[in-house]
mmCIF file of C-alpha atoms and ligand atoms in Angstrom:
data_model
loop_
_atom_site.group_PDB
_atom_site.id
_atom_site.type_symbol
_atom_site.label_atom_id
_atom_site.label_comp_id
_atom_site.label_asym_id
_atom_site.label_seq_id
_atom_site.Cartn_x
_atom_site.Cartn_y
_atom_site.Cartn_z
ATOM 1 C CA UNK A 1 -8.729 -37.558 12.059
ATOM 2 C CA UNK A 2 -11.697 -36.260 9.718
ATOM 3 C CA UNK A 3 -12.326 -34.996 6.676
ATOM 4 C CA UNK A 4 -12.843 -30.917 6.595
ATOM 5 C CA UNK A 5 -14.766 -29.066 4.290
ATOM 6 C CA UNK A 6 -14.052 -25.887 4.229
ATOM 7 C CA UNK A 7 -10.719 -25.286 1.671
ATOM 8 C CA UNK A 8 -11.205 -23.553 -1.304
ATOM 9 C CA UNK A 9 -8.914 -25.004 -3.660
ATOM 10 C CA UNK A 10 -10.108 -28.335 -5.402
ATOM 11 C CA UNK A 11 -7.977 -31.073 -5.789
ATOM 12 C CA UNK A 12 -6.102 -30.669 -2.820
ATOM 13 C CA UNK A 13 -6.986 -33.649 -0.116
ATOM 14 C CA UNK A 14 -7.815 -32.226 2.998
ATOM 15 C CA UNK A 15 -7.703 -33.156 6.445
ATOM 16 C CA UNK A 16 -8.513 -32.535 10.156
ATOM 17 C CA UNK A 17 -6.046 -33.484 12.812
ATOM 18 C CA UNK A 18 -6.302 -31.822 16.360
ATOM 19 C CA UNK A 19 -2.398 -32.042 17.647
ATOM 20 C CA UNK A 20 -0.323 -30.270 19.433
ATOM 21 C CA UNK A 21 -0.107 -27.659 17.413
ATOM 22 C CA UNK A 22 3.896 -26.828 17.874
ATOM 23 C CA UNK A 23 5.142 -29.866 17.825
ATOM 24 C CA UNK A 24 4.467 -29.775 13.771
ATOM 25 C CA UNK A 25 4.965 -27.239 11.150
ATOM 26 C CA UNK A 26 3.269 -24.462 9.219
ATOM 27 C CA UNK A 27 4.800 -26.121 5.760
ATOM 28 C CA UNK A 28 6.461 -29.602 4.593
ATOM 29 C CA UNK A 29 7.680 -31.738 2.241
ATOM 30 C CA UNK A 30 6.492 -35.411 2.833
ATOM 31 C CA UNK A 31 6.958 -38.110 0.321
ATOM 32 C CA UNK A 32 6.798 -36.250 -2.514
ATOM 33 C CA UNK A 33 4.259 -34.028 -1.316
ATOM 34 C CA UNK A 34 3.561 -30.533 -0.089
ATOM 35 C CA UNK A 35 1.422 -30.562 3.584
ATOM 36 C CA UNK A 36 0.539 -27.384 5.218
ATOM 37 C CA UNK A 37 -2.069 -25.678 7.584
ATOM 38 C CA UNK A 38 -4.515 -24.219 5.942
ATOM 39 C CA UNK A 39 -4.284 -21.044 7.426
ATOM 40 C CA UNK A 40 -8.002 -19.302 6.114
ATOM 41 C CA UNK A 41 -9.792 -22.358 8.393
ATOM 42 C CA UNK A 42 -8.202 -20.929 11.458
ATOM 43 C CA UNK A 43 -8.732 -19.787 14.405
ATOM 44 C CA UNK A 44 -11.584 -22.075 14.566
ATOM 45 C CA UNK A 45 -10.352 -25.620 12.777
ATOM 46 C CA UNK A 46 -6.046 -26.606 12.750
ATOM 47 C CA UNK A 47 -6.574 -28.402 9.441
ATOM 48 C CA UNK A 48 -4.251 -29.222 7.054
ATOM 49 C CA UNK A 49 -3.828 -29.325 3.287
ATOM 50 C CA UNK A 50 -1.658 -31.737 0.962
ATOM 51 C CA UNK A 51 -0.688 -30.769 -2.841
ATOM 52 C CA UNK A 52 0.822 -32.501 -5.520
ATOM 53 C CA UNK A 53 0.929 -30.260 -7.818
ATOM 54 C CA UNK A 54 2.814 -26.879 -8.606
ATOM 55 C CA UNK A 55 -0.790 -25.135 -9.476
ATOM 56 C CA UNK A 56 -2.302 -25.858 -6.128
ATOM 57 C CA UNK A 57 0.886 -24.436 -4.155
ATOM 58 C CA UNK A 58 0.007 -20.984 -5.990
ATOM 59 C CA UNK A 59 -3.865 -20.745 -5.674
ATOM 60 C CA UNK A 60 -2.228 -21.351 -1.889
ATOM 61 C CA UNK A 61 -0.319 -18.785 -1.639
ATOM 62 C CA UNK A 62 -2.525 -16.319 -3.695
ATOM 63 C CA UNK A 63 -5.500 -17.157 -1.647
ATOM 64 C CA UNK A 64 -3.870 -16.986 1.816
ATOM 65 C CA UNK A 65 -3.591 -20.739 2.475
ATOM 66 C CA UNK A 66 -0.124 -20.128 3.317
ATOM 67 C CA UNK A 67 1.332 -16.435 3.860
ATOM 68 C CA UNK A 68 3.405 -14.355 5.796
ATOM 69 C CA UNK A 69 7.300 -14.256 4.159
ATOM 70 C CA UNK A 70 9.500 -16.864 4.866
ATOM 71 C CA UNK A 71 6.716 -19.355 4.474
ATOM 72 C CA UNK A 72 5.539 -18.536 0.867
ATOM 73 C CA UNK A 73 9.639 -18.312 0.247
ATOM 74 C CA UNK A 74 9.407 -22.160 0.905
ATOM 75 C CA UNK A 75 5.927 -22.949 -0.092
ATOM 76 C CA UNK A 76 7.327 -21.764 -3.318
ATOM 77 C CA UNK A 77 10.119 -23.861 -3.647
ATOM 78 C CA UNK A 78 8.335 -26.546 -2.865
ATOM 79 C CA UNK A 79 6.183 -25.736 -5.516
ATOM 80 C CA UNK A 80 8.666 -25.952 -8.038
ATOM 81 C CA UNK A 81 9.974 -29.400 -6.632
ATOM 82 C CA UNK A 82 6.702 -30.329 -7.372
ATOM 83 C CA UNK A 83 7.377 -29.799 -10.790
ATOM 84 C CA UNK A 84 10.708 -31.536 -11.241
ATOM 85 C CA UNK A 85 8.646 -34.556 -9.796
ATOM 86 C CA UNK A 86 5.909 -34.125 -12.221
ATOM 87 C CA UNK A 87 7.933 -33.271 -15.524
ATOM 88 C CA UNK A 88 8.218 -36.361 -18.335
ATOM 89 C CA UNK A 89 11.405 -33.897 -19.295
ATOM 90 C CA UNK A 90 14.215 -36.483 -20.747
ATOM 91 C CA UNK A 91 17.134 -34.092 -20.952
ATOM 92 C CA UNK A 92 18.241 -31.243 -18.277
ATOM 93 C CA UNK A 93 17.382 -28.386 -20.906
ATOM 94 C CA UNK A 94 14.024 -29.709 -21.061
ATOM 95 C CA UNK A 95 13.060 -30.130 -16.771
ATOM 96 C CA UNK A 96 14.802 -26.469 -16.739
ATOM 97 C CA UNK A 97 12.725 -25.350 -18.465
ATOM 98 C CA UNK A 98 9.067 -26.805 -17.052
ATOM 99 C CA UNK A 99 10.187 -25.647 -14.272
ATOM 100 C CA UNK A 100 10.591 -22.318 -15.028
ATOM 101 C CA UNK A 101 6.953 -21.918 -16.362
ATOM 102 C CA UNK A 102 6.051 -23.411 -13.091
ATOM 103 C CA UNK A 103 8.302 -20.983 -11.306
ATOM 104 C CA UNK A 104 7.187 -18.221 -13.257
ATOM 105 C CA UNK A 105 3.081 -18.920 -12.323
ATOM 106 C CA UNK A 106 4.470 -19.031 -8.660
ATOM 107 C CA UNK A 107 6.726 -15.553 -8.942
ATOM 108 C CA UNK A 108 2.975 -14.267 -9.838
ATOM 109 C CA UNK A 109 1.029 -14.889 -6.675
ATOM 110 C CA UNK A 110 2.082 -12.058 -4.462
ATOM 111 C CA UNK A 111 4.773 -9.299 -5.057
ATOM 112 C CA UNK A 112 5.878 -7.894 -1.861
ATOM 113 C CA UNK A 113 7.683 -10.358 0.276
ATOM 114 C CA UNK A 114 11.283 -11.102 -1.365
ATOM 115 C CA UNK A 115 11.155 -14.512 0.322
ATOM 116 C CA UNK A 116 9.338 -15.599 -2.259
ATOM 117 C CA UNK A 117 11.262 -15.094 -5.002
ATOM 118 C CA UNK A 118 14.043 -15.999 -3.032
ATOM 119 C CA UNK A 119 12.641 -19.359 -2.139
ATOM 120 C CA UNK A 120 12.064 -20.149 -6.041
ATOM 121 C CA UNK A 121 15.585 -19.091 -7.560
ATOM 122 C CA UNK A 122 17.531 -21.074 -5.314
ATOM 123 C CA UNK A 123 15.633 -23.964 -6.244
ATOM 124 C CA UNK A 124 16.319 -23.242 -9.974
ATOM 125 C CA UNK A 125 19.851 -22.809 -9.023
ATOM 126 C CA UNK A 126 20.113 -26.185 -8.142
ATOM 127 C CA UNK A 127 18.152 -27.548 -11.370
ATOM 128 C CA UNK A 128 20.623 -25.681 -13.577
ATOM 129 C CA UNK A 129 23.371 -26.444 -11.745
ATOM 130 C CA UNK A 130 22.892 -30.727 -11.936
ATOM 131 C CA UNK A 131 24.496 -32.706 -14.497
ATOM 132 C CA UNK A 132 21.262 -35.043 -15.430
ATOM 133 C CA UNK A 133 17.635 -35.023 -14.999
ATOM 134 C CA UNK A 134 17.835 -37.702 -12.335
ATOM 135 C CA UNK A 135 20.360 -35.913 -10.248
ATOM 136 C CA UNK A 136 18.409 -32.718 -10.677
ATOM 137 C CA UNK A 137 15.352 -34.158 -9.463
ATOM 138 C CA UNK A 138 17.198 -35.292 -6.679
ATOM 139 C CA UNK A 139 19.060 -32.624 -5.671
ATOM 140 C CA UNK A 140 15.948 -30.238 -5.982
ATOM 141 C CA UNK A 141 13.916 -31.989 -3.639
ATOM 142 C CA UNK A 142 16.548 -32.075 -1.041
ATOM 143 C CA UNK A 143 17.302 -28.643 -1.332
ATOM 144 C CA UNK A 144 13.343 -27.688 -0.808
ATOM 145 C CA UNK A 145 13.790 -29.900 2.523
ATOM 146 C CA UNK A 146 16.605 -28.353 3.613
ATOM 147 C CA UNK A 147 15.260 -24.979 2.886
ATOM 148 C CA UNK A 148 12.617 -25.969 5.056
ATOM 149 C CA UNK A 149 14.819 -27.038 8.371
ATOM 150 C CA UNK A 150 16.746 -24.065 7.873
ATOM 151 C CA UNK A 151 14.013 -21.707 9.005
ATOM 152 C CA UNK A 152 13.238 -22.953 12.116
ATOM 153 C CA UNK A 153 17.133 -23.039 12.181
ATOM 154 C CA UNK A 154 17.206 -19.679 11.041
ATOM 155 C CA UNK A 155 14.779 -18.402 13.610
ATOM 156 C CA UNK A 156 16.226 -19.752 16.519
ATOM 157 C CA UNK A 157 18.744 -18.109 16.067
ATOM 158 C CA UNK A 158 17.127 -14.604 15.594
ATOM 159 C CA UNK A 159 14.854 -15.644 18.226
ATOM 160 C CA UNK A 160 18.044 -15.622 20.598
ATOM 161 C CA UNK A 161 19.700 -12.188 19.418
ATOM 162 C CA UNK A 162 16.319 -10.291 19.596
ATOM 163 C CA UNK A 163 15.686 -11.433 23.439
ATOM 164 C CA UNK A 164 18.536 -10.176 25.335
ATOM 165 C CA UNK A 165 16.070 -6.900 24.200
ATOM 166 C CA UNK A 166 13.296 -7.868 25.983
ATOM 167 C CA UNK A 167 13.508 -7.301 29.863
ATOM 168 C CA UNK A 168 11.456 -8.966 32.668
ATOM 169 C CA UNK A 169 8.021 -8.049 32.789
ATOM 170 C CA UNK A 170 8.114 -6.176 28.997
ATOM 171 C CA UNK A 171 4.600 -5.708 26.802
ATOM 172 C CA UNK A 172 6.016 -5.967 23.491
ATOM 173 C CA UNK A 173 3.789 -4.814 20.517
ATOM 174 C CA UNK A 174 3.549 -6.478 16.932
ATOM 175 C CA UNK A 175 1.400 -6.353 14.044
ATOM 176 C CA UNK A 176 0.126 -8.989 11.825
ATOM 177 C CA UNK A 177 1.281 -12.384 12.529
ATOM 178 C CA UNK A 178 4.900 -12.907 11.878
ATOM 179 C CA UNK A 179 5.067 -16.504 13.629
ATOM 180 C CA UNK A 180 5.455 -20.083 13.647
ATOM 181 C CA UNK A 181 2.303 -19.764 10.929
ATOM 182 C CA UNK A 182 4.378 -16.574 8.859
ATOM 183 C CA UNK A 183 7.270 -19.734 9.268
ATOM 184 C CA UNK A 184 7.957 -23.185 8.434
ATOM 185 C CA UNK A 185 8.047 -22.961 12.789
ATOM 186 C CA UNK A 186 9.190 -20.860 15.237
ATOM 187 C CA UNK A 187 8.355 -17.512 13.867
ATOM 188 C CA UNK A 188 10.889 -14.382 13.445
ATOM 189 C CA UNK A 189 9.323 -11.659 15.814
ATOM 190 C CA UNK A 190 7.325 -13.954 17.715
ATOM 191 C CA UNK A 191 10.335 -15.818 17.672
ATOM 192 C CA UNK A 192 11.968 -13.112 19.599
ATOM 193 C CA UNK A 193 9.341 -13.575 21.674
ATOM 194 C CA UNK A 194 9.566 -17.005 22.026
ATOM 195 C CA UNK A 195 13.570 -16.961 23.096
ATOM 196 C CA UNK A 196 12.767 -14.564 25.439
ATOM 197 C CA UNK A 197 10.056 -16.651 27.404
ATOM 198 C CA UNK A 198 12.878 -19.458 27.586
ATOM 199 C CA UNK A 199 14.946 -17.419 28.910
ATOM 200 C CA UNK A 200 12.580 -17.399 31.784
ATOM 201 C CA UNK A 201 11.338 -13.702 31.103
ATOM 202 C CA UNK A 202 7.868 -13.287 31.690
ATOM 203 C CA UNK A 203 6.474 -11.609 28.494
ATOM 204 C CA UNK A 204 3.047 -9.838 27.274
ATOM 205 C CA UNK A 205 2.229 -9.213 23.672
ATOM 206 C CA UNK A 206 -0.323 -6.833 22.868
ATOM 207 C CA UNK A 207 -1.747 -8.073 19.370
ATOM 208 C CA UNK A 208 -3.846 -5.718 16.612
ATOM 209 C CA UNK A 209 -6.429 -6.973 15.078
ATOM 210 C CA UNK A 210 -4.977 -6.378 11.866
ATOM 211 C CA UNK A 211 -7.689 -5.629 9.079
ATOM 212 C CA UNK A 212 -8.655 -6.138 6.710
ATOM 213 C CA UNK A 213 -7.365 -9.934 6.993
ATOM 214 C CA UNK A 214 -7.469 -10.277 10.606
ATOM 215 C CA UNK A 215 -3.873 -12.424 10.710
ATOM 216 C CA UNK A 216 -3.294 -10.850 14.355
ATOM 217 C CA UNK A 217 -6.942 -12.077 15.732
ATOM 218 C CA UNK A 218 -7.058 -14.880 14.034
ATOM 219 C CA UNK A 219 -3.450 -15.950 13.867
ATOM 220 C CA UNK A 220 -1.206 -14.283 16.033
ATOM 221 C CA UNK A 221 -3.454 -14.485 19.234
ATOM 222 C CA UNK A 222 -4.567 -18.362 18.444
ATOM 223 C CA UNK A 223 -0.766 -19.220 18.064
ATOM 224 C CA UNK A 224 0.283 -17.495 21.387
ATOM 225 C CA UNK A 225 -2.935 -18.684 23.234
ATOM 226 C CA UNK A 226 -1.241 -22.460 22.380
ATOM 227 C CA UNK A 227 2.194 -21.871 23.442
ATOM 228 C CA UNK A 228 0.754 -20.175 26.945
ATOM 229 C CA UNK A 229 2.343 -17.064 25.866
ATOM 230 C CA UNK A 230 -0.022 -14.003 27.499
ATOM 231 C CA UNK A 231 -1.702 -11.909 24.636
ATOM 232 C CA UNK A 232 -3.914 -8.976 24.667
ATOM 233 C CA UNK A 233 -5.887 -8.936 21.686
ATOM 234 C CA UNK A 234 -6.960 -4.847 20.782
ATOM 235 C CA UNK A 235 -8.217 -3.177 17.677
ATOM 236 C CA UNK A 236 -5.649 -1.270 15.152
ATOM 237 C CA UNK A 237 -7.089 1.750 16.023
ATOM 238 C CA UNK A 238 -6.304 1.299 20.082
ATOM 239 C CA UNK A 239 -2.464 1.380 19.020
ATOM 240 C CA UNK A 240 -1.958 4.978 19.912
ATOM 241 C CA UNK A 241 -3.570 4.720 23.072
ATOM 242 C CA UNK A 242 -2.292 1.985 24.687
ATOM 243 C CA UNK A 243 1.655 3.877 23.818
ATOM 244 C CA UNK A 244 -0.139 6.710 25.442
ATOM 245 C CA UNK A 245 -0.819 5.065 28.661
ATOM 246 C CA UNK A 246 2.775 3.327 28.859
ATOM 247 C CA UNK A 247 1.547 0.207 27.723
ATOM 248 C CA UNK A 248 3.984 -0.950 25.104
ATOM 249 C CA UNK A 249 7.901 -1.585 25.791
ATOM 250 C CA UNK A 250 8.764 -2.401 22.347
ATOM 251 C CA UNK A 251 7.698 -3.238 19.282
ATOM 252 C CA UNK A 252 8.701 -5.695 16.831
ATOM 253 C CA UNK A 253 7.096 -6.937 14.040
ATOM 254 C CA UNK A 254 7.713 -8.700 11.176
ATOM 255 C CA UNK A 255 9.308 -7.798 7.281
ATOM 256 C CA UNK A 256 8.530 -9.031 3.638
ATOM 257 C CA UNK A 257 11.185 -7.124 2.212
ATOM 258 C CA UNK A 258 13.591 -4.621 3.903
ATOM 259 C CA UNK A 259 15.522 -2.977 1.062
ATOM 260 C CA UNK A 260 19.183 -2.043 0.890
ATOM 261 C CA UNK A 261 18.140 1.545 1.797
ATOM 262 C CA UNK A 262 16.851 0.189 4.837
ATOM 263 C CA UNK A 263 13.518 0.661 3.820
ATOM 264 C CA UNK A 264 11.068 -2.154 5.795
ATOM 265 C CA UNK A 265 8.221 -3.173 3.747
ATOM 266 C CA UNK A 266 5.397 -5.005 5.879
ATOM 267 C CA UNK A 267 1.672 -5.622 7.014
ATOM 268 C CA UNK A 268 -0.121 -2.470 6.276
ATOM 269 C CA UNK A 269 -0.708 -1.055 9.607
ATOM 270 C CA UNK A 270 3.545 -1.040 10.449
ATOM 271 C CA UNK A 271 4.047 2.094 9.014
ATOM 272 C CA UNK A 272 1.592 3.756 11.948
ATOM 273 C CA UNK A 273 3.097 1.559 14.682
ATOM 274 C CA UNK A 274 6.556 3.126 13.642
ATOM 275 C CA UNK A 275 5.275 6.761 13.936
ATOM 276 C CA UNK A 276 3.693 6.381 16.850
ATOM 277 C CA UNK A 277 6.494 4.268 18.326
ATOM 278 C CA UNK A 278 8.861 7.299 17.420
ATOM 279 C CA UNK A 279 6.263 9.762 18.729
ATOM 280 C CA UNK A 280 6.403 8.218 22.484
ATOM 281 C CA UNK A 281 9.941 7.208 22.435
ATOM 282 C CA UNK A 282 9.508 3.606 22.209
ATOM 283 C CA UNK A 283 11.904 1.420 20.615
ATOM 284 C CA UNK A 284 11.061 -0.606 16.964
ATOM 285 C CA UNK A 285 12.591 -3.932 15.770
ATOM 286 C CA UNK A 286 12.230 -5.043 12.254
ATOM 287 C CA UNK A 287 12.625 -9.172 12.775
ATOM 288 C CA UNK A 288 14.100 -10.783 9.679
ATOM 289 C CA UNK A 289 15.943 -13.311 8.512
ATOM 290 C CA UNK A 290 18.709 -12.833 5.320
ATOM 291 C CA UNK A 291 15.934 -14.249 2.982
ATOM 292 C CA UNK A 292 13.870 -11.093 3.574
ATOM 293 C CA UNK A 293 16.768 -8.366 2.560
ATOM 294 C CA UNK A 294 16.913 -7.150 -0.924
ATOM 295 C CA UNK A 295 20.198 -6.157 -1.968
ATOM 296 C CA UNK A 296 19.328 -5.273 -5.611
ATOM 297 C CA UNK A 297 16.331 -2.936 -4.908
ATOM 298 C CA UNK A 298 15.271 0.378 -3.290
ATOM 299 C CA UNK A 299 12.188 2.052 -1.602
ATOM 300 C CA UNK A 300 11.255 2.904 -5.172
ATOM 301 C CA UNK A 301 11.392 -0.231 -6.492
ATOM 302 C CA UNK A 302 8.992 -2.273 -4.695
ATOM 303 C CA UNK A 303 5.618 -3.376 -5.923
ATOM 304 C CA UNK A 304 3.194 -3.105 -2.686
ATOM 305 C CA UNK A 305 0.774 -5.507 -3.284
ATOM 306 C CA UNK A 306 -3.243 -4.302 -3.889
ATOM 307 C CA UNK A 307 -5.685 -6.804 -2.625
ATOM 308 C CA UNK A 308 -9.100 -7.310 -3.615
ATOM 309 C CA UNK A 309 -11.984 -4.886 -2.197
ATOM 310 C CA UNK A 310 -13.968 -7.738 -1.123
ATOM 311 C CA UNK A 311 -11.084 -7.987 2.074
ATOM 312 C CA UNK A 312 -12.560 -4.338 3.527
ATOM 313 C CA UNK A 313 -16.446 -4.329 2.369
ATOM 314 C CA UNK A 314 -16.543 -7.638 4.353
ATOM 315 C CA UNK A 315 -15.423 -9.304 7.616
ATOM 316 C CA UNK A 316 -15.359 -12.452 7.176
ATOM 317 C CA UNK A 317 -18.001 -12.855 4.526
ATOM 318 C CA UNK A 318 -20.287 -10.526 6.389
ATOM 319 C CA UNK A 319 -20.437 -7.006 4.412
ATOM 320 C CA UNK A 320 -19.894 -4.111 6.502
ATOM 321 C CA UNK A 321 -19.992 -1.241 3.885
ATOM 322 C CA UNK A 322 -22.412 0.044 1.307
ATOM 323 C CA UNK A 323 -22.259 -1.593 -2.440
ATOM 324 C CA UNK A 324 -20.220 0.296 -4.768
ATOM 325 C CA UNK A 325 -17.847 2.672 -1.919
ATOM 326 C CA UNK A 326 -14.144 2.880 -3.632
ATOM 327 C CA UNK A 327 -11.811 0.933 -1.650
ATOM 328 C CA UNK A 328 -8.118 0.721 -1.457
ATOM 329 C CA UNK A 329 -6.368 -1.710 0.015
ATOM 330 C CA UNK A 330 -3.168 -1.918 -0.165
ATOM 331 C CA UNK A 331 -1.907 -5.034 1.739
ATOM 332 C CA UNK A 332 1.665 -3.616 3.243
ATOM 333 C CA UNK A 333 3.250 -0.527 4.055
ATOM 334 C CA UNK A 334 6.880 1.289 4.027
ATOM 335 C CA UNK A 335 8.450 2.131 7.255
ATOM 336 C CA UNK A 336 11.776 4.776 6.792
ATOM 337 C CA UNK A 337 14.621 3.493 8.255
ATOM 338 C CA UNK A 338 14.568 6.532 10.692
ATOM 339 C CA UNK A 339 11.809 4.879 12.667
ATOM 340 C CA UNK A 340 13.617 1.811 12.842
ATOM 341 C CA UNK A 341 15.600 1.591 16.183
ATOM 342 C CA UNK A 342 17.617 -1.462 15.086
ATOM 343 C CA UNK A 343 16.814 -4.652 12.869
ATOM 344 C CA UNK A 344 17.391 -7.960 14.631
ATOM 345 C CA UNK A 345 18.586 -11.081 12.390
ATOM 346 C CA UNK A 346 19.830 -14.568 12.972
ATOM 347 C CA UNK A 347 23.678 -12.536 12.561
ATOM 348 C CA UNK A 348 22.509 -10.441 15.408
ATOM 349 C CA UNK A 349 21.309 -6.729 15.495
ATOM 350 C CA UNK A 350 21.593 -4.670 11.892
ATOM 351 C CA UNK A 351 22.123 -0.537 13.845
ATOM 352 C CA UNK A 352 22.216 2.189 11.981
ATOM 353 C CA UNK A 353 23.103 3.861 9.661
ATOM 354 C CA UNK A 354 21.342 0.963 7.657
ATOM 355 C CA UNK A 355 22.728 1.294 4.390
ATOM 356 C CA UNK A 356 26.438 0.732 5.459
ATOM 357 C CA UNK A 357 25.002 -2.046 8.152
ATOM 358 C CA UNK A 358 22.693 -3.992 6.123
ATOM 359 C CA UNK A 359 25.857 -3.895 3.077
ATOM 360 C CA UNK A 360 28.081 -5.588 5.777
ATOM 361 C CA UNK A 361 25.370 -7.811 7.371
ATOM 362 C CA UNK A 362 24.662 -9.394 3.580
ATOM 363 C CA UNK A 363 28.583 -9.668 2.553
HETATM 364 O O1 MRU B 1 -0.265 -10.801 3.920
HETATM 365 P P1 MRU B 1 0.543 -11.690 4.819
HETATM 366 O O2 MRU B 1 -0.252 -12.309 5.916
HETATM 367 O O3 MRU B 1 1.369 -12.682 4.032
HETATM 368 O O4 MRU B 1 1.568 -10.694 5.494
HETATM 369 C C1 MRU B 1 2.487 -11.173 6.427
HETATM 370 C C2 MRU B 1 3.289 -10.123 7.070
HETATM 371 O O5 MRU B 1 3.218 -8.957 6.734
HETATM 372 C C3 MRU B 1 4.278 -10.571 8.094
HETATM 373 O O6 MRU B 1 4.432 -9.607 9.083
HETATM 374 C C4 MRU B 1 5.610 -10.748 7.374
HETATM 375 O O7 MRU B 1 5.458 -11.643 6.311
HETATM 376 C C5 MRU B 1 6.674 -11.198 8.256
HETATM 377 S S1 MRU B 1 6.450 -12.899 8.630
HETATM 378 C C6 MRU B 1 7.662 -13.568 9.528
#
């Protein structure tokens, strides 16, 4: 074990260790503490990062440390146990409320995946819901560890009821990297994945790049590389093609929020998979867990998140463009439930029509 260098955030202590990778997790709680893999250091160092404090969890999750859905949900939460631990607060009223200013700097590090927000009002819950300041210190940080089982849990699970999908032989497409990294472990369609390799299938997944942030080269391809899992790594623009030729099966991908509508928000770059997929008759799997729905909200309502123009002028720190061209960058897209063949979930497959299926799925 060594010190690494290269973590943006100060105050955070951070650490080298080069283990097997999937025998540990993308985010936990450990003695009071919040440890994850710093996620901007890979593919090229597995490094991890330990916080203490509700502040560092956000610059985190704002700054990619941590990201993809379910994992921010429980970064988050842990974030706010952080808080409880922290707060001098002598009465319930008073640790409610520091935690809600922490929970409220948290709520505004990324808008688009529900998890989050999720992940942060069912710690709250708890706080409000405990009869003393001890209890609710208590209770919160067993809750954010419990969270934290439960998605691996959770993805098992949906792992399982995705690959009876996947045949023999299949090249499954995804986008972005919606993995044990996008996880606390196991990953939702990578999960799928996953469940379908134990089942003894042999499985290939054909991974974009996924610009402007790369979480497909650098994420999605390391993490499969280190389970053994055959990848082909191809730019975003080779989609098309490859559906073309008859090289894709399926494709399943990840969500940050799929709306009552059935509306699937995710990685920018979905959306086009989704035509396309339609276009050659392929089938397309949303993979989400029941964090990742949004009962209260439609297409309409959803803030898709605008990242900074630094992300498309530059890979990597390299610029690529000429000073001063307008960018937009929006970091996730809207696929119409049309395109969606079915969703698959830890209760099984969501069919459509989505609005009556995702109403019955949630009750
Ligand atoms: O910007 P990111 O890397 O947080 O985006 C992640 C994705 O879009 C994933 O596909 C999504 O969160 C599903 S993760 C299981």
């Amino acid at each position: 074990m060594g010190r690494g260098s290269g973590n943006p955030l100060a105050g955070s202590d951070e650490f080298v260790i080069m283990a097997d990778f999937f025998s540990l997790r993308t985010v936990t709680w450990e003695d009071g503490r919040v440890k994850m893999i710093d996620q901007t250091a890979l593919p090229n160092r597995l490094s991890y990062v330990v916080y203490t404090a509700p502040e560092q969890v956000a610059a985190a999750i704002r700054t990619m440390v941590v990201r993809g859905a379910p994992a921010i949900g429980v970064a988050a939460a842990m974030g706010v146990a952080l808080a409880a631990r922290r707060s001098k607060a002598t009465n319930i009223s008073g640790l409610v409320r520091d935690l809600e200013t922490s929970a409220s700097m948290l709520r505004s590090t990324r808008p688009t995946a529900v998890n989050l927000f999720w992940g942060i009002d069912r710690i709250l819950a708890k706080a409000r819901s405990s009869p003393s300041v001890k209890r609710a210190k208590e209770e919160v940080e067993s809750e954010a560890k419990r969270m934290e089982d439960e998605d691996v849990e959770v993805n098992r699970k949906l792992g399982r009821a995705g690959a009876d999908l996947i045949k023999d032989g299949d090249t499954v497409l995804t986008q972005c990297n919606a993995g044990s990294l996008a996880t606390v472990g196991y990953g939702t369609a990578l999960g799928v994945v996953r469940a379908a390799v134990e089942q003894g299938k042999l499985v290939k997944v054909l991974v974009p790049e996924t610009r402007p942030a790369l979480q497909g080269a650098r994420l999605t391809a390391f993490e499969l590389a280190h389970d053994g899992i055959p990848c082909t790594l191809i730019s975003d623009t080779a989609v098309g093609y490859m559906m073309s030729l008859g090289r894709v099966d399926r494709v399943v991908v990840g969500a940050d929020r799929i709306t009552k509508d059935g509306y699937v928000f995710n990685k920018i770059g979905t959306y086009q998979e989704a035509v396309l997929a339609h276009t050659h008759g392929i089938p397309f799997h949303p993979a989400a867990p029941r964090s990742t729905f949004d009962l209260g909200r439609t297409y309409d309502e959803v803030t898709i998140e605008e990242r900074g123009a630094e992300e498309v002028v530059q890979i990597r720190g390299r610029r690529i463009a000429p000073k001063g061209v307008p960018v937009s960058n929006p970091a996730f897209d809207m696929t119409p439930p049309e395109l969606v063949t079915s969703m698959i979930t830890e209760r099984g497959l969501v069919a459509p029509p989505f609005e009556e299926s995702i109403a019955a799925f949630m009750a």
